[in-house]
mmCIF file of C-alpha atoms in Angstrom:
data_model
loop_
_atom_site.group_PDB
_atom_site.id
_atom_site.type_symbol
_atom_site.label_atom_id
_atom_site.label_comp_id
_atom_site.label_asym_id
_atom_site.label_seq_id
_atom_site.Cartn_x
_atom_site.Cartn_y
_atom_site.Cartn_z
ATOM 1 C CA MET A 473 14.211 -9.564 6.420
ATOM 2 C CA VAL A 474 11.496 -11.007 8.464
ATOM 3 C CA GLN A 475 9.369 -13.624 7.303
ATOM 4 C CA SER A 476 6.459 -15.386 8.557
ATOM 5 C CA GLN A 477 6.830 -19.229 9.320
ATOM 6 C CA MET A 478 2.946 -19.453 9.728
ATOM 7 C CA PRO A 479 0.641 -21.107 7.235
ATOM 8 C CA PHE A 480 -0.444 -18.561 4.542
ATOM 9 C CA ARG A 481 -3.644 -16.696 6.146
ATOM 10 C CA PRO A 482 -4.626 -13.589 4.095
ATOM 11 C CA CYS A 483 -6.998 -10.886 5.046
ATOM 12 C CA VAL A 484 -7.915 -7.214 3.588
ATOM 13 C CA VAL A 485 -7.349 -3.857 5.664
ATOM 14 C CA VAL A 486 -8.840 -0.716 4.323
ATOM 15 C CA PRO A 487 -8.123 2.735 5.754
ATOM 16 C CA VAL A 488 -11.279 5.039 5.827
ATOM 17 C CA PHE A 489 -11.430 8.681 6.289
ATOM 18 C CA ASP A 490 -14.746 10.213 5.720
ATOM 19 C CA HIS A 491 -15.677 7.743 2.823
ATOM 20 C CA GLU A 492 -18.958 6.912 3.698
ATOM 21 C CA HIS A 493 -20.720 7.315 -0.081
ATOM 22 C CA ALA A 494 -18.085 4.714 -1.270
ATOM 23 C CA LEU A 495 -18.602 2.100 1.657
ATOM 24 C CA PRO A 496 -21.856 0.101 0.315
ATOM 25 C CA ALA A 497 -19.933 -0.392 -3.110
ATOM 26 C CA LEU A 498 -16.867 -1.460 -1.330
ATOM 27 C CA VAL A 499 -18.060 -3.538 1.163
ATOM 28 C CA ALA A 500 -20.160 -5.730 -1.422
ATOM 29 C CA GLY A 501 -16.951 -5.935 -3.208
ATOM 30 C CA LEU A 502 -15.014 -6.922 -0.349
ATOM 31 C CA ARG A 503 -17.575 -9.472 0.620
ATOM 32 C CA ALA A 504 -17.542 -11.619 -2.556
ATOM 33 C CA THR A 505 -13.491 -12.282 -1.843
ATOM 34 C CA GLY A 506 -14.640 -14.393 1.187
ATOM 35 C CA LEU A 507 -11.813 -12.820 3.176
ATOM 36 C CA THR A 508 -11.694 -11.406 6.675
ATOM 37 C CA CYS A 509 -11.681 -7.510 6.512
ATOM 38 C CA TRP A 510 -10.724 -4.626 8.702
ATOM 39 C CA LEU A 511 -12.191 -1.197 8.124
ATOM 40 C CA VAL A 512 -9.758 0.943 9.864
ATOM 41 C CA ASP A 513 -11.725 4.403 10.811
ATOM 42 C CA ASP A 514 -8.929 7.063 10.778
ATOM 43 C CA GLY A 515 -11.009 9.372 13.026
ATOM 44 C CA SER A 516 -13.867 9.846 10.656
ATOM 45 C CA GLY A 517 -16.849 12.084 11.167
ATOM 46 C CA PRO A 518 -20.118 11.287 12.968
ATOM 47 C CA SER A 519 -21.499 10.303 9.273
ATOM 48 C CA CYS A 520 -18.938 8.036 8.303
ATOM 49 C CA ALA A 521 -18.395 6.301 11.697
ATOM 50 C CA SER A 522 -22.076 5.577 11.625
ATOM 51 C CA ALA A 523 -21.741 4.059 8.070
ATOM 52 C CA ILE A 524 -18.925 1.949 8.990
ATOM 53 C CA ASP A 525 -20.999 0.532 12.128
ATOM 54 C CA ARG A 526 -23.847 -0.283 9.968
ATOM 55 C CA CYS A 527 -21.613 -2.080 7.634
ATOM 56 C CA VAL A 528 -20.006 -3.989 10.293
ATOM 57 C CA ALA A 529 -23.328 -4.675 11.846
ATOM 58 C CA VAL A 530 -24.893 -6.482 8.902
ATOM 59 C CA ASN A 531 -21.362 -8.257 7.791
ATOM 60 C CA SER A 532 -20.632 -9.590 11.363
ATOM 61 C CA GLY A 533 -17.895 -12.248 11.532
ATOM 62 C CA TRP A 534 -15.565 -11.304 8.446
ATOM 63 C CA LEU A 535 -16.043 -7.550 8.511
ATOM 64 C CA ARG A 536 -14.547 -6.003 11.644
ATOM 65 C CA VAL A 537 -13.690 -2.306 12.454
ATOM 66 C CA GLU A 538 -10.555 -0.767 14.054
ATOM 67 C CA ARG A 539 -11.079 2.710 15.231
ATOM 68 C CA LEU A 540 -8.595 5.611 15.696
ATOM 69 C CA PRO A 541 -9.761 8.254 18.094
ATOM 70 C CA GLU A 542 -8.349 11.086 15.774
ATOM 71 C CA ASN A 543 -7.210 11.241 12.165
ATOM 72 C CA ARG A 544 -3.645 10.410 12.422
ATOM 73 C CA GLY A 545 -3.005 9.811 8.512
ATOM 74 C CA LYS A 546 -3.025 7.027 6.147
ATOM 75 C CA GLY A 547 0.082 5.161 7.197
ATOM 76 C CA VAL A 548 -1.072 5.117 10.845
ATOM 77 C CA ALA A 549 -4.603 3.820 9.697
ATOM 78 C CA VAL A 550 -2.917 1.245 7.574
ATOM 79 C CA LEU A 551 -0.260 0.100 10.168
ATOM 80 C CA ALA A 552 -2.935 -0.204 12.962
ATOM 81 C CA GLY A 553 -4.997 -2.486 10.730
ATOM 82 C CA PHE A 554 -1.603 -4.663 10.087
ATOM 83 C CA ARG A 555 -1.240 -4.991 13.697
ATOM 84 C CA ALA A 556 -4.961 -5.811 14.507
ATOM 85 C CA ALA A 557 -4.705 -8.655 11.686
ATOM 86 C CA GLN A 558 -1.456 -9.806 13.096
ATOM 87 C CA ARG A 559 -2.512 -10.338 16.714
ATOM 88 C CA ALA A 560 -5.708 -12.128 14.944
ATOM 89 C CA GLY A 561 -3.237 -14.687 13.697
ATOM 90 C CA PHE A 562 -3.070 -13.529 9.767
ATOM 91 C CA THR A 563 0.136 -13.385 7.709
ATOM 92 C CA HIS A 564 -0.823 -11.204 5.247
ATOM 93 C CA ALA A 565 -2.791 -8.339 4.443
ATOM 94 C CA VAL A 566 -4.383 -6.973 1.290
ATOM 95 C CA GLN A 567 -4.126 -2.854 1.501
ATOM 96 C CA ILE A 568 -6.935 -1.412 -0.835
ATOM 97 C CA ASP A 569 -7.953 2.249 -0.655
ATOM 98 C CA ALA A 570 -11.567 3.111 0.344
ATOM 99 C CA ASP A 571 -12.285 5.574 -2.458
ATOM 100 C CA CYS A 572 -13.149 2.790 -5.210
ATOM 101 C CA GLN A 573 -10.418 3.729 -7.423
ATOM 102 C CA HIS A 574 -9.297 -0.005 -7.236
ATOM 103 C CA ASP A 575 -11.375 -2.992 -7.920
ATOM 104 C CA PRO A 576 -12.030 -5.403 -5.392
ATOM 105 C CA ALA A 577 -12.534 -8.070 -7.806
ATOM 106 C CA ASP A 578 -9.008 -8.043 -8.560
ATOM 107 C CA ILE A 579 -8.048 -9.028 -4.891
ATOM 108 C CA PRO A 580 -8.163 -12.771 -5.727
ATOM 109 C CA ARG A 581 -5.860 -12.052 -8.294
ATOM 110 C CA PHE A 582 -3.355 -10.473 -5.658
ATOM 111 C CA VAL A 583 -3.907 -12.840 -3.067
ATOM 112 C CA ALA A 584 -3.024 -15.911 -5.458
ATOM 113 C CA GLU A 585 0.509 -14.166 -6.201
ATOM 114 C CA ALA A 586 1.015 -13.635 -2.411
ATOM 115 C CA ARG A 587 0.466 -17.140 -1.936
ATOM 116 C CA ALA A 588 2.775 -18.100 -4.659
ATOM 117 C CA HIS A 589 5.347 -15.426 -3.204
ATOM 118 C CA PRO A 590 4.740 -15.475 0.416
ATOM 119 C CA ALA A 591 7.902 -13.388 1.263
ATOM 120 C CA ALA A 592 7.215 -10.858 -1.343
ATOM 121 C CA ILE A 593 4.929 -7.587 -1.690
ATOM 122 C CA VAL A 594 2.434 -7.932 -4.283
ATOM 123 C CA ASN A 595 2.593 -4.277 -5.684
ATOM 124 C CA GLY A 596 -0.229 -2.990 -8.015
ATOM 125 C CA VAL A 597 0.946 -1.212 -10.976
ATOM 126 C CA PRO A 598 -2.110 1.281 -12.132
ATOM 127 C CA GLN A 599 -3.445 0.934 -15.391
ATOM 128 C CA TYR A 600 -5.237 4.353 -15.922
ATOM 129 C CA ASP A 601 -8.441 5.237 -17.833
ATOM 130 C CA ALA A 602 -9.154 8.702 -19.072
ATOM 131 C CA SER A 603 -10.334 9.649 -15.732
ATOM 132 C CA VAL A 604 -6.759 10.218 -14.272
ATOM 133 C CA PRO A 605 -5.998 13.990 -13.498
ATOM 134 C CA LYS A 606 -3.049 14.955 -15.414
ATOM 135 C CA SER A 607 -1.227 16.416 -12.443
ATOM 136 C CA ARG A 608 -1.332 13.002 -10.609
ATOM 137 C CA PHE A 609 -0.250 10.977 -13.529
ATOM 138 C CA TYR A 610 2.925 13.176 -14.212
ATOM 139 C CA GLY A 611 3.625 13.812 -10.748
ATOM 140 C CA ARG A 612 3.744 10.072 -10.092
ATOM 141 C CA TYR A 613 6.081 9.400 -12.937
ATOM 142 C CA ILE A 614 8.446 11.979 -11.241
ATOM 143 C CA THR A 615 8.229 9.762 -7.822
ATOM 144 C CA ASN A 616 8.666 6.550 -9.616
ATOM 145 C CA VAL A 617 11.698 7.822 -11.264
ATOM 146 C CA LEU A 618 13.213 8.833 -7.961
ATOM 147 C CA VAL A 619 12.251 5.638 -6.653
ATOM 148 C CA TRP A 620 14.432 3.698 -9.304
ATOM 149 C CA LEU A 621 17.296 5.619 -8.463
ATOM 150 C CA TYR A 622 16.866 4.945 -4.795
ATOM 151 C CA THR A 623 16.731 1.175 -5.206
ATOM 152 C CA LEU A 624 19.112 1.229 -8.264
ATOM 153 C CA SER A 625 16.489 -0.900 -9.986
ATOM 154 C CA LEU A 626 13.127 -1.094 -12.024
ATOM 155 C CA GLU A 627 11.758 -3.576 -9.658
ATOM 156 C CA VAL A 628 9.211 -1.228 -7.470
ATOM 157 C CA ARG A 629 7.080 -0.289 -10.893
ATOM 158 C CA ASP A 630 4.739 1.905 -9.281
ATOM 159 C CA SER A 631 5.581 2.954 -5.854
ATOM 160 C CA MET A 632 2.465 5.144 -4.837
ATOM 161 C CA CYS A 633 -0.381 2.553 -5.652
ATOM 162 C CA GLY A 634 -2.685 1.733 -2.652
ATOM 163 C CA PHE A 635 -3.608 -1.706 -3.767
ATOM 164 C CA ARG A 636 -1.013 -4.240 -2.467
ATOM 165 C CA VAL A 637 -0.379 -7.275 -0.414
ATOM 166 C CA TYR A 638 1.990 -7.121 2.314
ATOM 167 C CA PRO A 639 3.741 -9.908 4.588
ATOM 168 C CA LEU A 640 2.595 -8.674 7.762
ATOM 169 C CA ALA A 641 5.783 -9.750 9.695
ATOM 170 C CA ALA A 642 8.141 -7.661 7.640
ATOM 171 C CA ALA A 643 5.727 -4.317 7.381
ATOM 172 C CA VAL A 644 5.193 -4.550 10.991
ATOM 173 C CA ALA A 645 8.772 -5.275 12.011
ATOM 174 C CA LEU A 646 10.125 -2.289 9.720
ATOM 175 C CA ASP A 647 7.722 0.242 11.243
ATOM 176 C CA ASP A 648 8.730 -0.668 14.754
ATOM 177 C CA ALA A 649 12.453 -0.363 14.025
ATOM 178 C CA ALA A 650 11.519 2.985 12.525
ATOM 179 C CA PRO A 651 8.055 4.512 11.846
ATOM 180 C CA VAL A 652 6.907 4.582 8.228
ATOM 181 C CA GLY A 653 5.599 7.648 6.649
ATOM 182 C CA ARG A 654 2.447 8.672 8.696
ATOM 183 C CA ARG A 655 0.192 10.035 5.930
ATOM 184 C CA MET A 656 0.242 10.415 2.135
ATOM 185 C CA GLN A 657 3.699 9.572 1.677
ATOM 186 C CA PHE A 658 3.045 5.871 3.349
ATOM 187 C CA ASP A 659 2.993 3.923 0.296
ATOM 188 C CA THR A 660 6.219 5.002 -1.467
ATOM 189 C CA ASP A 661 8.289 5.106 1.960
ATOM 190 C CA ILE A 662 7.051 1.534 2.979
ATOM 191 C CA ILE A 663 7.917 0.059 -0.392
ATOM 192 C CA VAL A 664 11.539 1.319 -0.891
ATOM 193 C CA ARG A 665 12.420 0.862 2.763
ATOM 194 C CA LEU A 666 11.112 -3.053 2.673
ATOM 195 C CA HIS A 667 13.030 -2.988 -0.992
ATOM 196 C CA TRP A 668 15.936 -2.069 0.934
ATOM 197 C CA SER A 669 15.493 -4.641 3.488
ATOM 198 C CA GLY A 670 15.480 -7.115 0.954
ATOM 199 C CA VAL A 671 11.778 -8.003 0.383
ATOM 200 C CA ALA A 672 11.073 -8.694 -3.359
ATOM 201 C CA VAL A 673 8.390 -6.906 -4.920
ATOM 202 C CA VAL A 674 6.215 -8.707 -7.523
ATOM 203 C CA ASN A 675 4.395 -6.308 -9.775
ATOM 204 C CA LEU A 676 0.739 -6.787 -11.004
ATOM 205 C CA LYS A 677 -1.345 -4.426 -13.222
ATOM 206 C CA THR A 678 -4.328 -3.504 -12.010
ATOM 207 C CA PRO A 679 -7.107 -1.004 -13.522
ATOM 208 C CA VAL A 680 -7.318 2.210 -11.596
ATOM 209 C CA THR A 681 -10.323 4.861 -12.072
ATOM 210 C CA TYR A 682 -10.599 8.244 -10.407
ATOM 211 C CA PRO A 683 -14.758 8.329 -9.602
ATOM 212 C CA VAL A 684 -16.159 11.824 -10.626
ATOM 213 C CA ASP A 685 -17.763 11.878 -6.920
ATOM 214 C CA GLY A 686 -14.726 10.656 -5.149
ATOM 215 C CA VAL A 687 -13.272 12.097 -2.054
ATOM 216 C CA SER A 688 -9.833 12.890 -2.141
ATOM 217 C CA HIS A 689 -7.882 13.882 0.974
ATOM 218 C CA PHE A 690 -4.563 14.683 -0.912
ATOM 219 C CA ASP A 691 -3.859 18.485 0.200
ATOM 220 C CA LEU A 692 -1.614 20.094 -2.687
ATOM 221 C CA LEU A 693 0.210 22.139 -0.327
ATOM 222 C CA ARG A 694 0.846 20.158 2.867
ATOM 223 C CA ASP A 695 1.326 16.762 1.154
ATOM 224 C CA ASN A 696 3.651 17.959 -1.453
ATOM 225 C CA LEU A 697 5.867 19.264 1.302
ATOM 226 C CA ARG A 698 5.362 15.757 2.952
ATOM 227 C CA MET A 699 6.496 14.058 -0.132
ATOM 228 C CA THR A 700 9.440 16.627 -0.494
ATOM 229 C CA GLY A 701 10.752 15.525 3.252
ATOM 230 C CA LEU A 702 10.439 11.839 2.251
ATOM 231 C CA HIS A 703 12.338 12.434 -0.895
ATOM 232 C CA LEU A 704 14.906 13.957 1.039
ATOM 233 C CA ARG A 705 15.150 11.233 3.624
ATOM 234 C CA LEU A 706 15.214 8.540 1.098
ATOM 235 C CA ALA A 707 17.914 10.428 -0.956
ATOM 236 C CA CYS A 708 19.722 10.106 2.378
ATOM 237 C CA GLY A 709 19.284 6.512 3.013
ATOM 238 C CA PHE A 710 20.077 5.818 -0.635
ATOM 239 C CA VAL A 711 23.585 7.349 -0.467
ATOM 240 C CA LEU A 712 24.299 5.516 3.159
ATOM 241 C CA ARG A 713 23.011 2.165 1.376
ATOM 242 C CA LEU A 714 24.751 2.767 -1.990
ATOM 243 C CA PRO A 715 27.576 0.325 -1.459
ATOM 244 C CA MET A 716 24.981 -2.326 -0.439
ATOM 245 C CA LEU A 717 22.659 -1.508 -3.292
ATOM 246 C CA VAL A 718 25.619 -1.642 -5.790
ATOM 247 C CA ALA A 719 26.554 -5.195 -4.475
ATOM 248 C CA ARG A 720 23.166 -6.380 -4.694
ATOM 249 C CA ARG A 721 22.935 -5.172 -8.033
ATOM 250 C CA LEU A 722 26.035 -6.819 -9.486
ATOM 251 C CA ALA A 723 25.166 -10.063 -7.866
ATOM 252 C CA ALA A 724 21.605 -9.842 -9.509
ATOM 253 C CA SER A 725 23.345 -9.281 -12.824
ATOM 254 C CA PHE A 726 24.800 -12.751 -12.354
ATOM 255 C CA ALA A 727 21.721 -14.700 -11.417
ATOM 256 C CA PRO A 728 18.856 -15.951 -13.429
ATOM 257 C CA ARG A 729 15.888 -13.642 -13.698
ATOM 258 C CA SER A 730 13.176 -14.702 -11.213
ATOM 259 C CA ASP A 731 9.700 -14.596 -11.809
ATOM 260 C CA ALA A 732 9.091 -12.240 -9.056
ATOM 261 C CA GLU A 733 10.313 -9.632 -11.293
ATOM 262 C CA ARG A 734 7.801 -10.020 -13.957
ATOM 263 C CA ILE A 735 4.701 -7.721 -14.532
#
């Protein structure tokens, strides 16, 4: 497990792909946090690219852009932002999606938990309102059950949330060792593998809303196939790590309960 020895320095990383209509509200919410923020343009079209440039121009200093020449997927965009933040001397990054499903006003609460548990992932646990599509809700539950199996624990309360705080050293080292899922499978892949490597998980409930006019890039066929491939890889990894996971669970059963396990 990789831990940073630097003073705690958080920032925000937002993967953006043709979310120009959500950007004004998102940037206003991010500005209120007082944190440096990277908008990672994942090969957006001209309209969104121009909107990003306008936002950065009027918010110079705290708002920055990292640009990928073509669309390569959420995972690639997030890791590009993580690396840019790490080069700039930041130790932790809040990952928040650009579609305004998550409330930026919750960021200070996530950062406070990361400050208290700097070696851990602070993981958002969605609290849905009536806007959530039922197919997404039940599909997410199936993935979460499988993740509880892969980790032999309930420590990852939700494995698909796009609102988290990562310790940058651990996240980047994991991707350097073996690239994390490049597209929509990113969120599940990275949290399972970081958990396997010994990174603790702090779970925080957070409201999630699906905007009526929100932009979703989830492709029902291709992304479900990618998730199926991810589950096959994680299942194989689980079998290889089973002795280690069993030993970890046995050790945990004799240890006092940590506050990092609360929700």
